[in-house]
PDB file of C-alpha atoms in Angstrom:
ATOM      1  CA  GLN A   1      -3.808   2.725   9.264  1.00  0.00           C
ATOM      2  CA  LYS A   2      -0.723   3.074   7.124  1.00  0.00           C
ATOM      3  CA  GLU A   3      -1.487   4.537   3.703  1.00  0.00           C
ATOM      4  CA  VAL A   4       0.510   5.096   0.548  1.00  0.00           C
ATOM      5  CA  GLU A   5      -0.934   7.428  -2.055  1.00  0.00           C
ATOM      6  CA  GLN A   6      -0.051   7.631  -5.731  1.00  0.00           C
ATOM      7  CA  ASN A   7      -1.648   9.391  -8.668  1.00  0.00           C
ATOM      8  CA  SER A   8      -3.190   6.564 -10.697  1.00  0.00           C
ATOM      9  CA  GLY A   9      -2.470   8.313 -13.999  1.00  0.00           C
ATOM     10  CA  PRO A  10      -2.155   7.506 -16.760  1.00  0.00           C
ATOM     11  CA  LEU A  11       0.934   9.645 -17.044  1.00  0.00           C
ATOM     12  CA  SER A  12       1.916  10.117 -20.663  1.00  0.00           C
ATOM     13  CA  VAL A  13       5.365  11.367 -21.654  1.00  0.00           C
ATOM     14  CA  PRO A  14       7.097  11.491 -25.051  1.00  0.00           C
ATOM     15  CA  GLU A  15      10.035   9.219 -25.703  1.00  0.00           C
ATOM     16  CA  GLY A  16      13.259  10.748 -24.409  1.00  0.00           C
ATOM     17  CA  ALA A  17      11.549  12.947 -21.806  1.00  0.00           C
ATOM     18  CA  ILE A  18      11.794  12.744 -18.021  1.00  0.00           C
ATOM     19  CA  ALA A  19       8.957  10.924 -16.274  1.00  0.00           C
ATOM     20  CA  SER A  20       8.284  11.990 -12.686  1.00  0.00           C
ATOM     21  CA  LEU A  21       6.318   9.673 -10.421  1.00  0.00           C
ATOM     22  CA  ASN A  22       5.253  10.723  -6.949  1.00  0.00           C
ATOM     23  CA  CYS A  23       4.183   9.009  -3.769  1.00  0.00           C
ATOM     24  CA  THR A  24       3.172  10.165  -0.285  1.00  0.00           C
ATOM     25  CA  TYR A  25       2.902   8.039   2.822  1.00  0.00           C
ATOM     26  CA  SER A  26       1.100   8.496   6.096  1.00  0.00           C
ATOM     27  CA  ASP A  27       3.318   6.825   8.706  1.00  0.00           C
ATOM     28  CA  ARG A  28       6.212   8.961   9.920  1.00  0.00           C
ATOM     29  CA  GLY A  29       7.877   5.851  11.302  1.00  0.00           C
ATOM     30  CA  SER A  30       8.393   4.436   7.811  1.00  0.00           C
ATOM     31  CA  GLN A  31      11.992   3.484   7.251  1.00  0.00           C
ATOM     32  CA  SER A  32      12.406   1.831   3.851  1.00  0.00           C
ATOM     33  CA  PHE A  33      11.025   2.897   0.505  1.00  0.00           C
ATOM     34  CA  PHE A  34      10.802   0.947  -2.720  1.00  0.00           C
ATOM     35  CA  TRP A  35       9.760   1.419  -6.308  1.00  0.00           C
ATOM     36  CA  TYR A  36       8.530  -1.555  -8.309  1.00  0.00           C
ATOM     37  CA  ARG A  37       7.663  -1.747 -11.990  1.00  0.00           C
ATOM     38  CA  GLN A  38       4.797  -3.998 -13.022  1.00  0.00           C
ATOM     39  CA  TYR A  39       3.955  -4.865 -16.595  1.00  0.00           C
ATOM     40  CA  SER A  40       0.382  -5.896 -17.321  1.00  0.00           C
ATOM     41  CA  GLY A  41      -0.257  -9.446 -16.127  1.00  0.00           C
ATOM     42  CA  LYS A  42       3.198  -9.762 -14.574  1.00  0.00           C
ATOM     43  CA  SER A  43       4.518  -9.568 -11.032  1.00  0.00           C
ATOM     44  CA  PRO A  44       6.231  -6.523  -9.482  1.00  0.00           C
ATOM     45  CA  GLU A  45       9.910  -6.069 -10.330  1.00  0.00           C
ATOM     46  CA  LEU A  46      12.178  -4.066  -8.010  1.00  0.00           C
ATOM     47  CA  ILE A  47      13.530  -0.882  -9.635  1.00  0.00           C
ATOM     48  CA  MET A  48      14.928   1.206  -6.789  1.00  0.00           C
ATOM     49  CA  PHE A  49      15.081   1.383  -3.020  1.00  0.00           C
ATOM     50  CA  ILE A  50      16.045   4.251  -0.732  1.00  0.00           C
ATOM     51  CA  TYR A  51      16.462   4.533   3.023  1.00  0.00           C
ATOM     52  CA  SER A  52      17.883   8.031   3.636  1.00  0.00           C
ATOM     53  CA  ASN A  53      16.785  11.540   2.755  1.00  0.00           C
ATOM     54  CA  GLY A  54      18.097  12.807  -0.544  1.00  0.00           C
ATOM     55  CA  ASP A  55      18.651  11.358  -3.972  1.00  0.00           C
ATOM     56  CA  LYS A  56      19.789   7.932  -5.096  1.00  0.00           C
ATOM     57  CA  GLU A  57      20.686   7.349  -8.725  1.00  0.00           C
ATOM     58  CA  ASP A  58      20.922   4.086 -10.669  1.00  0.00           C
ATOM     59  CA  GLY A  59      21.322   4.441 -14.407  1.00  0.00           C
ATOM     60  CA  ARG A  60      18.321   6.285 -15.818  1.00  0.00           C
ATOM     61  CA  PHE A  61      16.462   6.080 -12.515  1.00  0.00           C
ATOM     62  CA  THR A  62      16.653   8.474  -9.550  1.00  0.00           C
ATOM     63  CA  ALA A  63      14.759   7.956  -6.330  1.00  0.00           C
ATOM     64  CA  GLN A  64      14.200  10.972  -4.083  1.00  0.00           C
ATOM     65  CA  LEU A  65      13.150  10.838  -0.439  1.00  0.00           C
ATOM     66  CA  ASN A  66      11.974  13.634   1.836  1.00  0.00           C
ATOM     67  CA  LYS A  67      10.976  12.195   5.202  1.00  0.00           C
ATOM     68  CA  ALA A  68       9.922  15.567   6.623  1.00  0.00           C
ATOM     69  CA  SER A  69       7.342  15.916   3.869  1.00  0.00           C
ATOM     70  CA  GLN A  70       6.620  12.144   3.817  1.00  0.00           C
ATOM     71  CA  TYR A  71       7.249  12.140   0.110  1.00  0.00           C
ATOM     72  CA  VAL A  72       9.147   9.842  -2.216  1.00  0.00           C
ATOM     73  CA  SER A  73       9.526  10.164  -5.963  1.00  0.00           C
ATOM     74  CA  LEU A  74      10.982   8.332  -8.929  1.00  0.00           C
ATOM     75  CA  LEU A  75      12.477  10.092 -11.938  1.00  0.00           C
ATOM     76  CA  ILE A  76      13.033   8.216 -15.164  1.00  0.00           C
ATOM     77  CA  ARG A  77      15.355  10.005 -17.557  1.00  0.00           C
ATOM     78  CA  ASP A  78      15.393   9.423 -21.318  1.00  0.00           C
ATOM     79  CA  SER A  79      12.102   7.534 -21.087  1.00  0.00           C
ATOM     80  CA  GLN A  80      11.705   4.631 -23.484  1.00  0.00           C
ATOM     81  CA  PRO A  81       8.550   2.893 -24.732  1.00  0.00           C
ATOM     82  CA  SER A  82       9.707  -0.182 -22.791  1.00  0.00           C
ATOM     83  CA  ASP A  83       9.296   1.875 -19.594  1.00  0.00           C
ATOM     84  CA  SER A  84       5.535   1.868 -20.174  1.00  0.00           C
ATOM     85  CA  ALA A  85       4.187   0.025 -17.149  1.00  0.00           C
ATOM     86  CA  THR A  86       2.555   0.590 -13.768  1.00  0.00           C
ATOM     87  CA  TYR A  87       4.948   1.860 -11.111  1.00  0.00           C
ATOM     88  CA  LEU A  88       4.214   0.834  -7.550  1.00  0.00           C
ATOM     89  CA  CYS A  89       5.485   2.736  -4.527  1.00  0.00           C
ATOM     90  CA  ALA A  90       5.961   0.562  -1.434  1.00  0.00           C
ATOM     91  CA  VAL A  91       6.809   1.545   2.122  1.00  0.00           C
ATOM     92  CA  ASN A  92       8.085  -0.553   5.008  1.00  0.00           C
ATOM     93  CA  TYR A  93       7.643   0.388   8.629  1.00  0.00           C
ATOM     94  CA  SER A  94       9.820  -1.983  10.599  1.00  0.00           C
ATOM     95  CA  GLY A  95       8.702  -0.848  14.015  1.00  0.00           C
ATOM     96  CA  ALA A  96       7.113  -3.322  16.430  1.00  0.00           C
ATOM     97  CA  GLY A  97       8.301  -6.267  14.368  1.00  0.00           C
ATOM     98  CA  SER A  98       6.211  -5.482  11.283  1.00  0.00           C
ATOM     99  CA  TYR A  99       8.063  -6.127   8.046  1.00  0.00           C
ATOM    100  CA  GLN A 100       5.263  -5.998   5.540  1.00  0.00           C
ATOM    101  CA  LEU A 101       5.277  -3.660   2.579  1.00  0.00           C
ATOM    102  CA  THR A 102       2.371  -1.258   2.156  1.00  0.00           C
ATOM    103  CA  PHE A 103       1.795  -0.477  -1.509  1.00  0.00           C
ATOM    104  CA  GLY A 104       0.118   2.355  -3.322  1.00  0.00           C
ATOM    105  CA  LYS A 105      -2.288   1.561  -6.127  1.00  0.00           C
ATOM    106  CA  GLY A 106       0.348   2.407  -8.696  1.00  0.00           C
ATOM    107  CA  THR A 107       0.806   5.013 -11.426  1.00  0.00           C
ATOM    108  CA  LYS A 108       0.391   3.877 -15.005  1.00  0.00           C
ATOM    109  CA  LEU A 109       3.090   5.352 -17.220  1.00  0.00           C
ATOM    110  CA  SER A 110       2.790   5.504 -20.975  1.00  0.00           C
ATOM    111  CA  VAL A 111       5.833   6.540 -23.033  1.00  0.00           C
ATOM    112  CA  ILE A 112       4.776   7.719 -26.466  1.00  0.00           C
ATOM    113  CA  PRO A 113       7.234   6.970 -29.334  1.00  0.00           C
TER     114      PRO A 113
ATOM    115  CA  ASP B   1      20.320 -16.982  -7.903  1.00  0.00           C
ATOM    116  CA  THR B   2      17.240 -18.677  -9.342  1.00  0.00           C
ATOM    117  CA  GLY B   3      14.726 -16.170  -7.999  1.00  0.00           C
ATOM    118  CA  VAL B   4      11.438 -16.796  -6.223  1.00  0.00           C
ATOM    119  CA  SER B   5       9.465 -19.646  -7.758  1.00  0.00           C
ATOM    120  CA  GLN B   6       5.697 -20.073  -7.503  1.00  0.00           C
ATOM    121  CA  ASP B   7       3.516 -22.953  -8.549  1.00  0.00           C
ATOM    122  CA  PRO B   8       1.086 -23.204 -10.225  1.00  0.00           C
ATOM    123  CA  ARG B   9       1.095 -20.116 -12.422  1.00  0.00           C
ATOM    124  CA  HIS B  10      -2.631 -20.345 -13.002  1.00  0.00           C
ATOM    125  CA  LYS B  11      -5.395 -22.089 -11.094  1.00  0.00           C
ATOM    126  CA  ILE B  12      -9.030 -22.297 -12.145  1.00  0.00           C
ATOM    127  CA  THR B  13     -11.417 -23.881  -9.695  1.00  0.00           C
ATOM    128  CA  LYS B  14     -15.057 -23.992  -8.794  1.00  0.00           C
ATOM    129  CA  ARG B  15     -16.444 -22.065  -5.873  1.00  0.00           C
ATOM    130  CA  GLY B  16     -16.270 -24.090  -2.686  1.00  0.00           C
ATOM    131  CA  GLN B  17     -13.170 -26.053  -3.635  1.00  0.00           C
ATOM    132  CA  ASN B  18      -9.899 -25.952  -1.743  1.00  0.00           C
ATOM    133  CA  VAL B  19      -6.711 -24.767  -3.426  1.00  0.00           C
ATOM    134  CA  THR B  20      -3.054 -24.813  -2.393  1.00  0.00           C
ATOM    135  CA  PHE B  21      -0.211 -22.736  -3.761  1.00  0.00           C
ATOM    136  CA  ARG B  22       3.501 -23.258  -3.307  1.00  0.00           C
ATOM    137  CA  CYS B  23       6.354 -20.765  -3.052  1.00  0.00           C
ATOM    138  CA  ASP B  24      10.083 -21.471  -3.114  1.00  0.00           C
ATOM    139  CA  PRO B  25      12.036 -18.395  -1.995  1.00  0.00           C
ATOM    140  CA  ILE B  26      15.521 -17.358  -3.016  1.00  0.00           C
ATOM    141  CA  SER B  27      17.689 -19.978  -1.312  1.00  0.00           C
ATOM    142  CA  GLU B  28      19.600 -17.710   1.079  1.00  0.00           C
ATOM    143  CA  HIS B  29      16.516 -15.723   2.139  1.00  0.00           C
ATOM    144  CA  ASN B  30      15.057 -16.584   5.532  1.00  0.00           C
ATOM    145  CA  ARG B  31      12.052 -14.253   5.260  1.00  0.00           C
ATOM    146  CA  LEU B  32       9.028 -15.061   3.121  1.00  0.00           C
ATOM    147  CA  TYR B  33       5.886 -13.026   2.468  1.00  0.00           C
ATOM    148  CA  TRP B  34       2.520 -13.649   0.830  1.00  0.00           C
ATOM    149  CA  TYR B  35       0.535 -10.864  -0.832  1.00  0.00           C
ATOM    150  CA  ARG B  36      -2.695 -10.731  -2.812  1.00  0.00           C
ATOM    151  CA  GLN B  37      -3.298  -8.368  -5.713  1.00  0.00           C
ATOM    152  CA  THR B  38      -6.564  -7.603  -7.474  1.00  0.00           C
ATOM    153  CA  LEU B  39      -6.994  -5.615 -10.672  1.00  0.00           C
ATOM    154  CA  GLY B  40      -6.150  -1.942 -10.312  1.00  0.00           C
ATOM    155  CA  GLN B  41      -4.808  -2.326  -6.788  1.00  0.00           C
ATOM    156  CA  GLY B  42      -1.360  -2.644  -5.308  1.00  0.00           C
ATOM    157  CA  PRO B  43      -0.416  -5.902  -3.590  1.00  0.00           C
ATOM    158  CA  GLU B  44      -1.947  -6.358  -0.126  1.00  0.00           C
ATOM    159  CA  PHE B  45       0.000  -8.108   2.601  1.00  0.00           C
ATOM    160  CA  LEU B  46      -1.332 -11.433   3.839  1.00  0.00           C
ATOM    161  CA  THR B  47       1.314 -13.060   6.018  1.00  0.00           C
ATOM    162  CA  TYR B  48       5.034 -13.212   6.843  1.00  0.00           C
ATOM    163  CA  PHE B  49       7.427 -15.970   7.900  1.00  0.00           C
ATOM    164  CA  GLN B  50      10.876 -15.730   9.390  1.00  0.00           C
ATOM    165  CA  ASN B  51      12.375 -19.167   8.952  1.00  0.00           C
ATOM    166  CA  GLU B  52       9.542 -21.532   9.925  1.00  0.00           C
ATOM    167  CA  ALA B  53       7.797 -19.121  12.280  1.00  0.00           C
ATOM    168  CA  GLN B  54       4.711 -17.258  11.078  1.00  0.00           C
ATOM    169  CA  LEU B  55       5.253 -13.884  12.735  1.00  0.00           C
ATOM    170  CA  GLU B  56       2.641 -11.643  11.192  1.00  0.00           C
ATOM    171  CA  LYS B  57      -0.813 -12.099   9.693  1.00  0.00           C
ATOM    172  CA  SER B  58      -3.080  -9.529   8.113  1.00  0.00           C
ATOM    173  CA  ARG B  59      -6.671  -9.046   9.168  1.00  0.00           C
ATOM    174  CA  LEU B  60      -7.392  -9.820   5.503  1.00  0.00           C
ATOM    175  CA  LEU B  61      -6.400 -13.411   6.220  1.00  0.00           C
ATOM    176  CA  SER B  62      -9.716 -15.017   7.136  1.00  0.00           C
ATOM    177  CA  ASP B  63      -9.913 -18.402   8.809  1.00  0.00           C
ATOM    178  CA  ARG B  64     -10.315 -19.982   5.368  1.00  0.00           C
ATOM    179  CA  PHE B  65      -6.702 -19.081   4.634  1.00  0.00           C
ATOM    180  CA  SER B  66      -3.771 -20.928   6.133  1.00  0.00           C
ATOM    181  CA  ALA B  67      -0.070 -20.718   5.396  1.00  0.00           C
ATOM    182  CA  GLU B  68       2.829 -22.895   6.431  1.00  0.00           C
ATOM    183  CA  ARG B  69       6.575 -22.982   6.069  1.00  0.00           C
ATOM    184  CA  PRO B  70       7.374 -26.252   7.806  1.00  0.00           C
ATOM    185  CA  LYS B  71      11.133 -26.439   7.363  1.00  0.00           C
ATOM    186  CA  GLY B  72      11.889 -22.801   6.823  1.00  0.00           C
ATOM    187  CA  SER B  73      12.330 -23.285   3.100  1.00  0.00           C
ATOM    188  CA  PHE B  74       9.290 -23.462   0.803  1.00  0.00           C
ATOM    189  CA  SER B  75       5.880 -22.237   1.894  1.00  0.00           C
ATOM    190  CA  THR B  76       2.312 -23.201   1.047  1.00  0.00           C
ATOM    191  CA  LEU B  77      -0.813 -21.062   1.095  1.00  0.00           C
ATOM    192  CA  GLU B  78      -4.122 -22.909   1.268  1.00  0.00           C
ATOM    193  CA  ILE B  79      -7.551 -21.429   0.703  1.00  0.00           C
ATOM    194  CA  GLN B  80     -10.471 -23.545   1.853  1.00  0.00           C
ATOM    195  CA  ARG B  81     -14.040 -23.250   0.532  1.00  0.00           C
ATOM    196  CA  THR B  82     -13.056 -20.725  -2.124  1.00  0.00           C
ATOM    197  CA  GLU B  83     -15.352 -17.784  -2.840  1.00  0.00           C
ATOM    198  CA  GLN B  84     -15.713 -15.489  -5.855  1.00  0.00           C
ATOM    199  CA  GLY B  85     -13.891 -12.754  -3.980  1.00  0.00           C
ATOM    200  CA  ASP B  86     -10.790 -14.919  -3.691  1.00  0.00           C
ATOM    201  CA  SER B  87     -10.076 -14.427  -7.390  1.00  0.00           C
ATOM    202  CA  ALA B  88      -6.776 -12.559  -7.484  1.00  0.00           C
ATOM    203  CA  MET B  89      -3.067 -12.851  -8.142  1.00  0.00           C
ATOM    204  CA  TYR B  90      -1.309 -14.419  -5.165  1.00  0.00           C
ATOM    205  CA  LEU B  91       2.257 -13.204  -4.885  1.00  0.00           C
ATOM    206  CA  CYS B  92       5.121 -14.570  -2.847  1.00  0.00           C
ATOM    207  CA  ALA B  93       8.216 -12.540  -1.991  1.00  0.00           C
ATOM    208  CA  SER B  94      11.384 -13.126  -0.021  1.00  0.00           C
ATOM    209  CA  ASN B  95      14.287 -11.201   1.457  1.00  0.00           C
ATOM    210  CA  GLY B  96      17.226 -11.801   3.720  1.00  0.00           C
ATOM    211  CA  GLY B  97      16.697  -9.210   6.440  1.00  0.00           C
ATOM    212  CA  ALA B  98      14.559  -6.447   7.890  1.00  0.00           C
ATOM    213  CA  GLY B  99      14.061  -3.559   5.502  1.00  0.00           C
ATOM    214  CA  GLN B 100      15.847  -5.272   2.624  1.00  0.00           C
ATOM    215  CA  PRO B 101      14.145  -5.253  -0.757  1.00  0.00           C
ATOM    216  CA  GLN B 102      11.573  -7.975  -1.238  1.00  0.00           C
ATOM    217  CA  HIS B 103      11.839  -9.931  -4.468  1.00  0.00           C
ATOM    218  CA  PHE B 104       8.643 -11.293  -5.962  1.00  0.00           C
ATOM    219  CA  GLY B 105       7.861 -14.502  -7.770  1.00  0.00           C
ATOM    220  CA  ASP B 106       5.754 -14.612 -10.926  1.00  0.00           C
ATOM    221  CA  GLY B 107       2.604 -15.152  -8.891  1.00  0.00           C
ATOM    222  CA  THR B 108      -0.298 -17.578  -9.027  1.00  0.00           C
ATOM    223  CA  ARG B 109      -3.414 -16.284 -10.729  1.00  0.00           C
ATOM    224  CA  LEU B 110      -6.534 -17.785  -9.151  1.00  0.00           C
ATOM    225  CA  SER B 111      -9.852 -17.742 -10.969  1.00  0.00           C
ATOM    226  CA  ILE B 112     -13.020 -18.917  -9.232  1.00  0.00           C
ATOM    227  CA  LEU B 113     -15.810 -20.106 -11.508  1.00  0.00           C
TER     228      LEU B 113
END
């Protein structure tokens, strides 16, 4: 059973601070890792993806992957109130022809003005 | 790039009725996925198509659920004899290859009276 764990939050940070969102996964064979942002009542929107160990930066967002520790994180710098949303971690294990994403329950982020 | 399109956006029906949802993926994407999301949970995988072939189905997909992608373009998801527990957001996603990011449509919110 593949599992993805996230702290449900809510995580509250002041405007302009760094928000750090964490995710662990159970399947060592996992190969692709994704972060989605989901506003209330809306569908998930892709924010970042990462395939290799290390950091990947895109604007205010940095994804970090540590396969040895089975850990992936998302840093949001200079947090804005518009970043307030639920952040979903998703993992893909492409072995044996399975291409589905396994999602965590999401971390609710609140950025306080 | 017009994005993934889903129809209808909302569906209200009485218990026991049949419902059908449609998904049009991003035009150049040959892979299409259906997920279901309930309140407070991450999306859960239902089924996956590569072109017109249905290659993977979740154990969540009971025999009341059926999905098709007859010409490898749009897909339909049908739920027969709906039950209260079928109330959820039904999400469709598509991508162009294994491990590539999946892009979601706006979803169809199903409410069972």
